[in-house]
Each structure stands twice: as C-alpha cells, then as structure tokens.
Short mmCIF file of C-alpha atoms and ligand atoms in Angstrom, two decimals:
data_model
loop_
_atom_site.label_atom_id
_atom_site.label_comp_id
_atom_site.label_asym_id
_atom_site.label_seq_id
_atom_site.Cartn_x
_atom_site.Cartn_y
_atom_site.Cartn_z
CA MET A 1 -8.68 -26.15 -4.63
CA VAL A 2 -8.95 -23.50 -1.96
CA SER A 3 -12.08 -21.66 -0.98
CA SER A 4 -12.60 -18.28 -2.77
CA HIS A 5 -13.86 -16.40 0.32
CA HIS A 6 -11.59 -14.86 2.74
CA ALA A 7 -14.58 -15.15 5.27
CA ALA A 8 -14.43 -18.94 5.11
CA ALA A 9 -11.23 -18.98 7.21
CA PHE A 10 -12.69 -16.80 9.92
CA ASP A 11 -15.27 -16.88 12.66
CA GLY A 12 -18.86 -16.29 11.87
CA PRO A 13 -20.63 -12.82 12.15
CA TYR A 14 -20.18 -10.64 15.14
CA ASP A 15 -22.70 -10.45 17.88
CA ASP A 16 -23.25 -7.16 19.72
CA THR A 17 -20.48 -7.66 22.28
CA SER A 18 -17.76 -9.21 20.19
CA TRP A 19 -18.12 -6.52 17.64
CA ALA A 20 -17.65 -3.52 19.99
CA ALA A 21 -14.71 -5.53 21.73
CA LEU A 22 -12.46 -5.82 18.85
CA ASP A 23 -9.11 -3.77 19.35
CA LEU A 24 -8.47 -2.19 15.95
CA ALA A 25 -4.97 -1.40 17.31
CA ASP A 26 -3.98 -5.02 17.74
CA PRO A 27 -2.06 -6.38 14.85
CA ALA A 28 -3.98 -9.69 15.22
CA ALA A 29 -7.49 -8.13 15.00
CA PHE A 30 -8.04 -9.06 11.41
CA VAL A 31 -5.70 -12.06 11.28
CA GLU A 32 -8.06 -13.82 13.62
CA ASN A 33 -11.38 -12.17 12.57
CA ASP A 34 -13.18 -11.53 9.43
CA PRO A 35 -12.58 -7.89 8.47
CA TYR A 36 -15.47 -7.75 5.89
CA ALA A 37 -18.02 -8.75 8.32
CA TYR A 38 -16.66 -6.39 10.99
CA TRP A 39 -16.87 -3.39 8.75
CA ASP A 40 -20.25 -4.24 7.32
CA ARG A 41 -21.52 -4.33 10.89
CA MET A 42 -19.74 -1.04 11.64
CA ARG A 43 -20.91 0.86 8.54
CA ARG A 44 -24.58 -0.13 9.41
CA SER A 45 -24.30 0.61 13.23
CA GLU A 46 -21.87 3.41 13.97
CA PRO A 47 -20.06 4.54 10.83
CA VAL A 48 -17.88 6.96 12.68
CA ARG A 49 -16.95 5.29 15.82
CA ARG A 50 -14.96 6.47 18.87
CA HIS A 51 -12.50 3.60 19.61
CA PRO A 52 -12.19 3.59 23.52
CA PRO A 53 -8.70 3.93 25.02
CA VAL A 54 -7.18 0.50 25.68
CA GLY A 55 -4.22 -0.44 28.07
CA GLY A 56 -3.04 3.19 28.54
CA ARG A 57 -3.07 4.06 24.98
CA PRO A 58 -5.25 7.06 23.69
CA GLY A 59 -8.58 6.43 22.18
CA PHE A 60 -9.09 7.36 18.39
CA TRP A 61 -11.80 7.72 15.86
CA ALA A 62 -12.42 5.04 13.00
CA VAL A 63 -14.30 6.05 9.76
CA ALA A 64 -15.85 3.31 7.71
CA ARG A 65 -18.00 4.79 4.98
CA HIS A 66 -16.68 5.40 1.50
CA ARG A 67 -18.27 8.89 1.47
CA ASP A 68 -16.76 9.98 4.73
CA VAL A 69 -13.42 8.40 4.25
CA GLN A 70 -13.09 10.25 0.82
CA ASP A 71 -14.14 13.57 2.44
CA CYS A 72 -11.51 13.07 5.07
CA TYR A 73 -8.73 12.37 2.65
CA LYS A 74 -9.63 15.73 0.71
CA ASP A 75 -9.83 17.80 3.92
CA ALA A 76 -5.95 18.06 4.52
CA ALA A 77 -6.40 21.50 6.02
CA ARG A 78 -8.23 20.13 9.11
CA LEU A 79 -6.86 16.53 9.03
CA GLY A 80 -3.20 16.79 9.09
CA SER A 81 -0.52 14.17 8.43
CA ALA A 82 2.63 15.55 9.90
CA ARG A 83 2.26 13.87 13.28
CA GLY A 84 2.05 10.42 11.31
CA THR A 85 -0.29 8.42 9.23
CA VAL A 86 -0.18 5.04 10.66
CA LEU A 87 -2.26 4.28 13.68
CA ASP A 88 0.55 2.23 15.53
CA VAL A 89 2.91 5.21 15.23
CA LEU A 90 0.37 7.82 16.48
CA LEU A 91 -0.70 5.63 19.53
CA ARG A 92 3.01 5.67 20.52
CA GLY A 93 3.81 9.29 19.81
CA THR A 94 4.57 11.13 16.72
CA ASP A 95 6.38 10.20 13.44
CA SER A 96 10.13 11.17 13.63
CA ALA A 97 10.08 12.03 9.90
CA GLY A 98 7.12 14.29 10.21
CA GLY A 99 7.52 17.57 8.39
CA ARG A 100 10.43 16.10 6.49
CA MET A 101 9.10 13.05 4.49
CA LEU A 102 6.51 13.74 1.93
CA ALA A 103 3.80 11.47 3.24
CA VAL A 104 3.96 12.77 6.70
CA THR A 105 4.18 16.64 5.80
CA ASP A 106 1.44 19.22 5.78
CA ARG A 107 0.93 22.13 3.49
CA PRO A 108 2.43 24.42 2.52
CA ARG A 109 5.50 22.42 2.63
CA HIS A 110 3.79 19.42 1.40
CA ARG A 111 2.72 21.00 -1.84
CA GLU A 112 6.25 22.21 -2.84
CA LEU A 113 7.90 18.93 -1.70
CA ARG A 114 5.34 16.98 -3.77
CA ARG A 115 6.06 19.14 -6.77
CA VAL A 116 9.76 18.39 -6.53
CA MET A 117 9.17 14.78 -5.91
CA LEU A 118 7.05 14.49 -8.95
CA ARG A 119 10.15 15.03 -10.99
CA ALA A 120 10.82 11.32 -10.50
CA PHE A 121 7.78 10.70 -12.39
CA SER A 122 8.49 12.74 -15.55
CA PRO A 123 7.55 11.17 -18.94
CA ARG A 124 11.27 10.94 -19.72
CA VAL A 125 12.03 8.83 -16.63
CA LEU A 126 8.92 6.81 -16.83
CA ARG A 127 9.42 5.65 -20.44
CA TYR A 128 12.66 4.21 -19.46
CA VAL A 129 11.24 2.56 -16.41
CA GLU A 130 8.25 1.19 -18.15
CA GLU A 131 10.21 -1.05 -20.55
CA ALA A 132 12.40 -2.35 -17.68
CA VAL A 133 9.28 -3.23 -15.59
CA ARG A 134 7.64 -4.96 -18.43
CA GLN A 135 10.71 -7.21 -19.22
CA ARG A 136 11.40 -7.91 -15.53
CA ALA A 137 7.84 -9.05 -14.86
CA ASP A 138 7.68 -11.20 -17.99
CA ALA A 139 11.05 -12.94 -17.21
CA LEU A 140 9.94 -13.54 -13.59
CA VAL A 141 6.56 -15.11 -14.87
CA ALA A 142 8.29 -17.01 -17.71
CA ALA A 143 10.56 -18.68 -15.10
CA VAL A 144 7.78 -19.96 -13.22
CA VAL A 145 5.47 -21.32 -15.90
CA GLY A 146 5.68 -25.02 -16.12
CA ALA A 147 8.40 -25.26 -13.57
CA GLY A 148 6.17 -27.05 -10.93
CA GLU A 149 5.51 -25.61 -7.47
CA ALA A 150 6.44 -21.96 -6.97
CA ASP A 151 6.01 -19.35 -4.31
CA ALA A 152 4.33 -16.21 -5.72
CA ALA A 153 6.15 -14.03 -3.23
CA ARG A 154 9.70 -15.40 -3.42
CA ASP A 155 9.67 -16.14 -7.16
CA ILE A 156 7.68 -13.26 -8.58
CA ALA A 157 6.26 -10.45 -6.35
CA GLU A 158 9.43 -9.71 -4.24
CA HIS A 159 11.61 -8.76 -7.10
CA LEU A 160 9.38 -6.16 -8.73
CA PRO A 161 8.87 -3.25 -6.49
CA LEU A 162 12.47 -2.53 -5.06
CA ASN A 163 14.01 -2.96 -8.50
CA THR A 164 11.46 -0.63 -10.00
CA VAL A 165 12.53 2.05 -7.63
CA CYS A 166 16.08 1.33 -8.29
CA ASP A 167 15.44 1.89 -11.78
CA LEU A 168 13.73 5.14 -11.24
CA LEU A 169 16.54 6.51 -8.99
CA GLU A 170 19.24 4.95 -11.36
CA LEU A 171 21.11 3.01 -8.68
CA PRO A 172 23.80 0.63 -9.83
CA ALA A 173 22.99 -3.07 -10.15
CA ALA A 174 25.80 -3.90 -7.72
CA ASP A 175 24.08 -1.91 -4.89
CA ARG A 176 20.78 -3.71 -5.18
CA PRO A 177 21.45 -6.92 -3.18
CA SER A 178 22.32 -4.96 -0.14
CA LEU A 179 19.31 -2.62 -0.42
CA LEU A 180 17.13 -5.68 -0.84
CA GLU A 181 18.64 -7.35 2.25
CA TRP A 182 18.40 -4.22 4.42
CA ASN A 183 14.84 -3.60 3.26
CA LYS A 184 13.81 -7.21 4.34
CA ARG A 185 15.34 -6.71 7.59
CA ALA A 186 13.72 -3.12 7.92
CA LEU A 187 10.25 -4.37 7.28
CA SER A 188 10.42 -7.68 9.33
CA SER A 189 8.63 -5.91 12.34
CA GLU A 190 5.58 -7.18 10.64
CA SER A 191 5.75 -10.59 12.26
CA ALA A 192 5.14 -11.15 16.02
CA GLN A 193 8.60 -12.60 16.87
CA ASP A 194 10.92 -10.21 15.11
CA ASP A 195 13.50 -7.90 16.62
CA PRO A 196 12.79 -4.23 16.39
CA PHE A 197 16.47 -3.13 16.95
CA ASP A 198 17.52 -5.11 13.95
CA ALA A 199 14.71 -3.39 12.00
CA LEU A 200 15.87 0.06 13.14
CA GLU A 201 19.49 -0.77 12.28
CA ALA A 202 18.64 -1.91 8.79
CA ARG A 203 16.65 1.29 8.24
CA ASN A 204 19.60 3.34 9.27
CA GLU A 205 21.79 1.41 6.80
CA ILE A 206 19.44 2.48 3.93
CA LEU A 207 19.35 6.11 5.14
CA SER A 208 23.12 6.33 5.18
CA TYR A 209 23.42 4.62 1.83
CA PHE A 210 21.16 7.24 0.41
CA VAL A 211 23.08 10.17 2.09
CA ASP A 212 26.17 8.82 0.15
CA VAL A 213 24.47 8.69 -2.99
CA VAL A 214 22.98 12.21 -2.53
CA ARG A 215 26.47 13.52 -1.65
CA GLU A 216 28.04 11.86 -4.69
CA ARG A 217 25.26 13.32 -7.08
CA ARG A 218 25.53 16.73 -5.57
CA ARG A 219 29.17 16.54 -6.34
CA ARG A 220 28.66 15.33 -9.85
CA PRO A 221 25.09 16.06 -10.90
CA GLY A 222 23.75 14.18 -13.73
CA GLU A 223 20.50 13.85 -15.58
CA ASP A 224 19.13 11.66 -12.97
CA VAL A 225 16.21 11.95 -10.63
CA ILE A 226 18.23 12.25 -7.46
CA SER A 227 20.29 14.96 -8.95
CA MET A 228 17.28 16.77 -10.01
CA ILE A 229 15.70 16.59 -6.56
CA ALA A 230 18.98 17.39 -4.78
CA GLY A 231 19.23 20.70 -6.71
CA ALA A 232 15.53 21.71 -6.18
CA ARG A 233 14.42 24.33 -3.73
CA VAL A 234 11.51 23.69 -1.23
CA GLN A 235 10.35 26.72 0.51
CA GLY A 236 13.21 28.85 -0.76
CA GLU A 237 15.95 26.31 0.42
CA THR A 238 17.71 23.29 -0.91
CA MET A 239 16.96 20.21 1.04
CA THR A 240 19.45 18.84 3.57
CA GLU A 241 21.16 15.50 2.68
CA ASP A 242 19.23 13.84 5.54
CA ASP A 243 15.97 15.07 4.05
CA LEU A 244 16.81 13.91 0.63
CA ALA A 245 17.91 10.55 1.75
CA LEU A 246 14.63 10.22 3.66
CA ASN A 247 12.49 11.08 0.75
CA CYS A 248 14.41 8.76 -1.60
CA TYR A 249 13.94 6.01 1.01
CA SER A 250 10.14 6.91 1.17
CA LEU A 251 9.78 5.68 -2.28
CA ILE A 252 11.01 2.35 -1.40
CA LEU A 253 8.87 2.36 1.78
CA GLY A 254 5.82 3.56 -0.01
CA GLY A 255 6.15 1.14 -2.91
CA ASP A 256 7.52 -2.12 -1.70
CA GLU A 257 5.24 -3.89 0.44
CA SER A 258 1.87 -2.51 -0.99
CA THR A 259 2.91 -3.60 -4.53
CA ARG A 260 4.23 -6.82 -3.18
CA VAL A 261 1.12 -7.97 -1.41
CA THR A 262 -1.13 -6.74 -4.21
CA THR A 263 0.74 -8.86 -6.72
CA ILE A 264 0.50 -11.87 -4.33
CA GLY A 265 -3.29 -10.98 -3.99
CA ALA A 266 -3.63 -10.71 -7.70
CA LEU A 267 -2.36 -14.25 -8.26
CA HIS A 268 -4.41 -15.60 -5.32
CA ALA A 269 -7.75 -13.93 -6.45
CA LEU A 270 -7.17 -15.06 -10.10
CA GLY A 271 -6.27 -18.61 -8.97
CA VAL A 272 -9.40 -19.33 -6.81
CA HIS A 273 -11.81 -17.41 -9.20
CA GLU A 274 -11.43 -19.52 -12.28
CA GLU A 275 -14.27 -17.78 -14.25
CA GLN A 276 -12.58 -14.40 -13.60
CA TRP A 277 -9.22 -15.68 -14.91
CA ARG A 278 -10.89 -16.96 -17.87
CA ARG A 279 -12.59 -13.79 -18.66
CA LEU A 280 -9.25 -12.02 -18.35
CA ARG A 281 -7.26 -14.51 -20.23
CA THR A 282 -9.54 -14.54 -23.09
CA GLY A 283 -9.72 -10.81 -23.34
CA GLU A 284 -13.42 -10.53 -22.42
CA ALA A 285 -12.19 -8.19 -19.47
CA ALA A 286 -9.42 -5.73 -19.94
CA VAL A 287 -6.16 -5.77 -17.96
CA HIS A 288 -6.72 -2.24 -16.76
CA THR A 289 -10.09 -2.87 -15.08
CA ALA A 290 -8.55 -6.15 -13.62
CA VAL A 291 -5.73 -4.00 -12.10
CA GLU A 292 -8.21 -1.59 -10.44
CA GLU A 293 -10.29 -4.42 -9.30
CA VAL A 294 -7.27 -6.27 -7.66
CA LEU A 295 -6.53 -3.07 -5.85
CA ARG A 296 -9.92 -2.83 -4.51
CA TRP A 297 -10.15 -6.51 -3.64
CA VAL A 298 -6.71 -6.59 -1.82
CA THR A 299 -6.71 -3.05 -0.39
CA PRO A 300 -3.13 -3.75 1.10
CA ALA A 301 -3.09 -0.53 3.20
CA MET A 302 -6.11 -1.27 5.36
CA HIS A 303 -6.10 2.28 7.07
CA PHE A 304 -4.28 5.59 6.90
CA ALA A 305 -4.48 7.92 9.82
CA ARG A 306 -4.90 11.66 10.40
CA THR A 307 -4.77 14.17 13.40
CA ALA A 308 -7.53 16.86 13.60
CA THR A 309 -5.94 20.15 13.74
CA VAL A 310 -9.33 22.01 14.65
CA ASP A 311 -12.64 20.74 16.08
CA LEU A 312 -14.59 19.30 13.23
CA ARG A 313 -17.67 17.13 12.45
CA ILE A 314 -17.33 13.88 10.61
CA GLY A 315 -20.61 12.24 9.79
CA ASP A 316 -22.64 12.56 13.04
CA ALA A 317 -19.50 12.51 15.19
CA GLU A 318 -17.98 15.58 16.99
CA VAL A 319 -14.18 15.34 16.63
CA ALA A 320 -11.89 17.48 18.75
CA ALA A 321 -8.72 19.17 17.73
CA GLY A 322 -5.81 16.78 18.47
CA ASP A 323 -7.90 13.58 18.06
CA ILE A 324 -6.52 10.68 16.04
CA VAL A 325 -8.79 9.79 12.99
CA THR A 326 -8.24 6.57 11.29
CA LEU A 327 -9.65 6.21 7.60
CA TRP A 328 -10.49 2.49 6.77
CA ASN A 329 -9.91 2.05 3.18
CA ILE A 330 -10.69 -1.60 3.49
CA SER A 331 -14.12 -0.76 4.66
CA ALA A 332 -14.63 2.11 2.11
CA ASN A 333 -13.72 -0.37 -0.76
CA ASN A 334 -16.40 -2.66 0.33
CA ASP A 335 -19.12 -0.08 0.83
CA PRO A 336 -22.37 -1.41 -0.88
CA GLU A 337 -23.59 2.09 -1.21
CA VAL A 338 -20.69 2.63 -3.84
CA PHE A 339 -19.80 -0.92 -5.02
CA GLU A 340 -22.36 -3.36 -6.44
CA GLU A 341 -21.95 -6.64 -4.52
CA PRO A 342 -18.66 -5.72 -3.12
CA ARG A 343 -17.42 -9.16 -2.07
CA ARG A 344 -17.78 -10.29 -5.71
CA PHE A 345 -14.35 -10.27 -7.40
CA ASP A 346 -15.12 -9.01 -10.89
CA VAL A 347 -12.15 -8.34 -13.24
CA GLY A 348 -14.56 -6.35 -15.44
CA ARG A 349 -15.97 -4.06 -12.83
CA GLN A 350 -16.87 -0.81 -14.56
CA HIS A 351 -17.73 1.57 -11.71
CA ASN A 352 -14.87 1.29 -9.30
CA PRO A 353 -13.85 4.49 -7.40
CA HIS A 354 -11.77 2.44 -4.96
CA LEU A 355 -9.62 4.44 -2.31
CA ALA A 356 -6.73 1.84 -2.35
CA LEU A 357 -4.32 4.52 -3.46
CA GLY A 358 -5.82 7.17 -1.32
CA HIS A 359 -7.47 10.30 -2.43
CA GLY A 360 -6.82 14.17 -2.54
CA PRO A 361 -3.56 15.90 -1.81
CA HIS A 362 -1.68 12.91 -0.52
CA PHE A 363 -2.91 10.67 -3.27
CA CYS A 364 -0.35 7.93 -3.86
CA LEU A 365 2.83 9.45 -5.69
CA GLY A 366 3.62 6.03 -6.97
CA ALA A 367 0.22 5.15 -8.40
CA PHE A 368 1.42 5.18 -11.93
CA LEU A 369 4.25 2.86 -11.13
CA GLY A 370 2.24 0.49 -8.86
CA ARG A 371 -0.32 0.13 -11.70
CA LEU A 372 2.42 -0.43 -14.24
CA GLU A 373 3.87 -3.30 -12.12
CA LEU A 374 0.53 -4.89 -11.56
CA SER A 375 -0.40 -4.61 -15.31
CA ALA A 376 2.92 -6.03 -16.28
CA VAL A 377 2.40 -9.21 -14.29
CA LEU A 378 -1.07 -9.53 -15.55
CA GLU A 379 -0.21 -8.95 -19.11
CA SER A 380 2.48 -11.54 -18.85
CA LEU A 381 0.12 -14.10 -17.10
CA VAL A 382 -2.40 -13.65 -19.98
CA ARG A 383 0.40 -14.13 -22.68
CA ARG A 384 1.86 -17.29 -21.05
CA VAL A 385 -0.46 -18.99 -18.61
CA ASP A 386 -3.53 -21.24 -19.16
CA ARG A 387 -4.03 -22.25 -15.47
CA ILE A 388 -3.28 -20.77 -12.04
CA GLU A 389 -3.40 -23.43 -9.40
CA VAL A 390 -3.25 -22.27 -5.75
CA LEU A 391 -1.72 -25.08 -3.77
CA ALA A 392 -2.51 -24.22 -0.30
CA GLU A 393 -4.30 -21.45 1.81
CA PRO A 394 -1.72 -18.64 2.08
CA PRO A 395 -0.39 -17.11 5.43
CA ARG A 396 -1.69 -13.73 6.36
CA VAL A 397 0.46 -10.68 7.09
CA TYR A 398 0.56 -10.00 10.82
CA SER A 399 -0.47 -6.31 10.92
CA ASN A 400 -3.32 -3.78 11.48
CA PHE A 401 -1.92 -1.74 8.61
CA LEU A 402 -0.92 -4.08 5.90
CA PHE A 403 -3.32 -6.60 4.75
CA GLY A 404 -2.58 -9.52 2.42
CA HIS A 405 -0.51 -12.54 2.22
CA SER A 406 3.15 -13.05 2.84
CA ALA A 407 3.57 -16.11 0.68
CA LEU A 408 1.50 -18.15 -1.85
CA ARG A 409 2.20 -21.71 -3.07
CA LEU A 410 1.00 -22.10 -6.63
CA ARG A 411 1.65 -23.65 -10.06
CA LEU A 412 1.40 -21.88 -13.34
CA ASP A 413 0.69 -23.99 -16.38
C1 LIG B 501 0.82 7.54 -0.72
C2 LIG B 501 -1.16 3.13 -1.54
C3 LIG B 501 2.50 2.00 -4.47
C4 LIG B 501 4.97 5.96 -3.03
C5 LIG B 501 0.04 6.58 -0.69
C6 LIG B 501 -1.34 6.54 -0.10
C7 LIG B 501 -1.82 5.29 -0.33
C8 LIG B 501 -0.91 4.50 -1.01
C9 LIG B 501 -3.30 4.70 0.19
C10 LIG B 501 -1.91 7.65 0.63
C11 LIG B 501 -1.44 7.78 2.12
C12 LIG B 501 -2.08 8.99 2.68
O1 LIG B 501 -3.12 9.55 2.35
O2 LIG B 501 -1.62 9.17 3.81
C13 LIG B 501 -0.39 2.44 -2.39
C14 LIG B 501 -0.61 1.18 -2.97
C15 LIG B 501 0.36 0.97 -3.90
C16 LIG B 501 1.30 2.09 -3.74
C17 LIG B 501 -1.89 0.37 -2.69
C18 LIG B 501 0.64 -0.43 -4.70
C19 LIG B 501 -0.29 -1.22 -5.07
C20 LIG B 501 3.43 2.96 -4.36
C21 LIG B 501 4.73 3.08 -5.23
C22 LIG B 501 5.39 4.16 -4.57
C23 LIG B 501 4.58 4.89 -3.60
C24 LIG B 501 5.23 2.01 -6.34
C25 LIG B 501 6.73 4.68 -4.96
C26 LIG B 501 7.39 4.61 -6.16
C27 LIG B 501 3.85 6.73 -2.16
C28 LIG B 501 4.49 8.11 -1.67
C29 LIG B 501 3.18 8.57 -0.98
C30 LIG B 501 2.15 7.50 -1.23
C31 LIG B 501 5.74 8.71 -1.75
C32 LIG B 501 2.92 9.79 -0.24
C33 LIG B 501 2.46 10.89 -1.15
C34 LIG B 501 1.99 12.17 -0.38
O3 LIG B 501 1.93 12.19 0.77
O4 LIG B 501 1.85 13.08 -1.08
N1 LIG B 501 0.19 5.15 -1.33
N2 LIG B 501 0.91 2.82 -2.91
N3 LIG B 501 3.37 4.14 -3.60
N4 LIG B 501 2.79 6.55 -1.91
FE1 LIG B 501 1.70 4.81 -2.49
#
C-alpha cells in the first residue's frame, strides 16, 4: 500500500527563504517540492505575487486565490491570450499560433472562431461519440481486470483521448496509429532528456496530415465536423487550410495529456483512498460528483497564463500593461475559503466550483468530452472491479504546466 498524501513524498513546510526562492518557471519546481504547502503559504502571505526575473528571463505575476484566479479568467478584455497561455512559452517570446488557434486568440476573433469550433460538439456529433467512448473505456478496463499487474497509462489512459478526438473528426482507423505515434513524439518534451527538434518535426507531421484532410474534405464536403468547419466563415472569410489544420490539431493538444493524466490520477486516488472507492462502488456517491472531485484533486493544468493589455489591479497588486500574469488553478482548487478541507479526497463533495477546466470565455471547449471520458472509465470500474491495488509510487510528469503521473502500476480485481 502506498501513502495517500502527495505531501508525504516531498520535503516539509517551507521556511521564509525557501518559500520565496522557489522558481515557478522551473519544470522541476513541483516535482521536487510539495505544491500544496507552497500554495497554502502563498495564499496566506502574498496571494498576488511578483515573481522576480531569473537568469535573464522576464519576471511575472502569480495569482493564487480562487476568487482572484476566477476574476482574471473572466476578464478577457484586460488579460489577453493571443501572446500565449503557457508560462514557458511567454518567457521565451510569443506563441506562433497566436491569433490563429482558438485557445490563443482574443476577441472579437475568439468569439467567432469559438462559435465555429462548437459545431464539433453538436448533439448529433456527440451522440455518436458518446457510445464509442463508453465502449472503448469498458473494453480497456475489462482487459485489465483479473489480468495481474498493469500500467494505468499504457493499458487504459493512453487510448482514450486521441481516439475520442479521432471519432469526433471522423478520421479513418487506418490513420490513427501514425497520429498516435507523432503525438507521443510531439509531447515528449515533457521529460528532461528529450530532443526538442524531434518534437517539432512530429508536430509538423500532424499539421501537414490535417492540411491534407482539410483539402480532401473541401474538395468533397461531407456531413462531418471538419467539412462543417472548413466551410464556415470567421470575420467574413473562410479559414485558410493552415488555420483549419491548426485548430483540428488543437483538439488533440487540448484533450490528450490533460485527460490522460486525469484518468491516471483517478485510478491512483481511488486506489489509495479505499473508503472513497467503497463509497463510489456501492453507489453511496455518484459518478458525476466523483468526476468533478477527480478533476479538482488532480488539476492537470497547474496554471494558465495571460498578458495584461492595460494597467490593472489584481487584489492589492498594480499590474502594468504588457506584464505576464499566471493563474494557478492548482492553488485555486485547494483554497480553503472555497473548498472545505481541500486536501481531503471526497468523491461525494457537493460544493465543488473547481477551475480545472478554466472559467469564462476560454472555458474548456472539450469539457463535455473530458468529463465523458472520465465518467466512462469510472462507470466501467464500478461495474467490473472490487479492488484497485496500487503497486508502486508512480513517477511524476516533469513540467511546471502539467501536473500528474506518467505511469501507474496497479492491479484491478
Ligand atoms: C481550454 C483544461 C479536456 C480542448 C481549456 C482550459 C482549461 C482546460 C483549464 C482553459 C485554458 C485557458 O483559459 O487559457 C482541460 C482539462 C481537460 C480538458 C483538465 C480534461 C480533463 C479537453 C478536451 C478537449 C479540449 C478533451 C478537446 C476535445 C480545449 C480547447 C480549449 C480548452 C480547444 C480552448 C478553448 C478556448 O480558448 O476558447 N481546457 N481540458 N480540452 N480545451 Fe480543455
């Protein structure tokens, strides 16, 4: 049995100097240190903090309280996304997809593009996807039950997100193995040793694949989502093939890692909190509240970032136009002003306004799909599994953006 508290694996509480010295831009920051103790300390001492410039990089603001993070998400007019929404990107320059890919676009273009992209989530499309997701999740869980040691990542979590987006975009089964392979390479920059050029090359493979698909569906439009989006107008013009490809890819980008680590996190949390698993399994707590609690508990996207478009006040801080502002979901989701006993994993938690999927105009476009994938896995577990046994402390993802585990050895009986 493995300890149920993340904190147990980390160093103890921060003293005054170690707290202020932690470099939030360092991917190792929260692999080596306890994030929950850090953010507790920060919310109490300096809830909107100016992070100093380090090693030639610009400084930036870090926002920790639930209330402030939520207000910032809503304030898209003064806190823009077009320069980029991930700290690492903003510290190095600007996002090359800015103004073209939905997540990194500001209004008025964002609003129109979002309306078009929402066509991918029409009831007709979702009905078809929903059934496929349930069947796939159930088959994956069924194959692991009673089969001895398994890896939650390799045997379950990895197969759901990309296939779901492929279903959504009606991509042929024959193309999926290459997409999966490219996508793995494109994301591998998460570990310290990986080659960034290989990742870039893989990303270009995916983009040119989507350019081909877009061309084909423009030539012979069907009833599918890509054909619908390809014919739509944004600010009076149809989108270029490159922009269409980029936005198709963004559905993979947005959904893959976040859903994968949340699924792994769900299995881990239910494995180590036996009482919570019992409540879920016996129906004492509902799958939908468990899904929300898993999202809060894991908070796979630790932060999202914005750039101030004008001078503004956040809490007590004076933020200047052009400043980078980071919104720490992981802190907001553990704010005791909003969540009772935040470090208690409670599958029946009733008041749970977590920000794991963001908030406001950029609220996760794939929220329905992400929740669907998670509930499909939980429903299947409830149906088929008595005991979830975690066999080893899982390895952490090396990132200051993504929080979670990259693998998880377990046994389902
Ligand atoms: C936006 C989290 C699943 C596609 C976001 C945002 C968050 C988030 C926090 C807001 C970003 C911001 O404000 O800058 C998550 C989590 C997921 C998940 C935790 C799963 C557990 C998905 C899936 C898809 C997806 C399955 C695609 C099918 C997107 C897109 C946006 C977005 C396209 C940009 C929306 C916009 O800017 O208008 N997601 N997401 N996400 N997500 Fe998700």
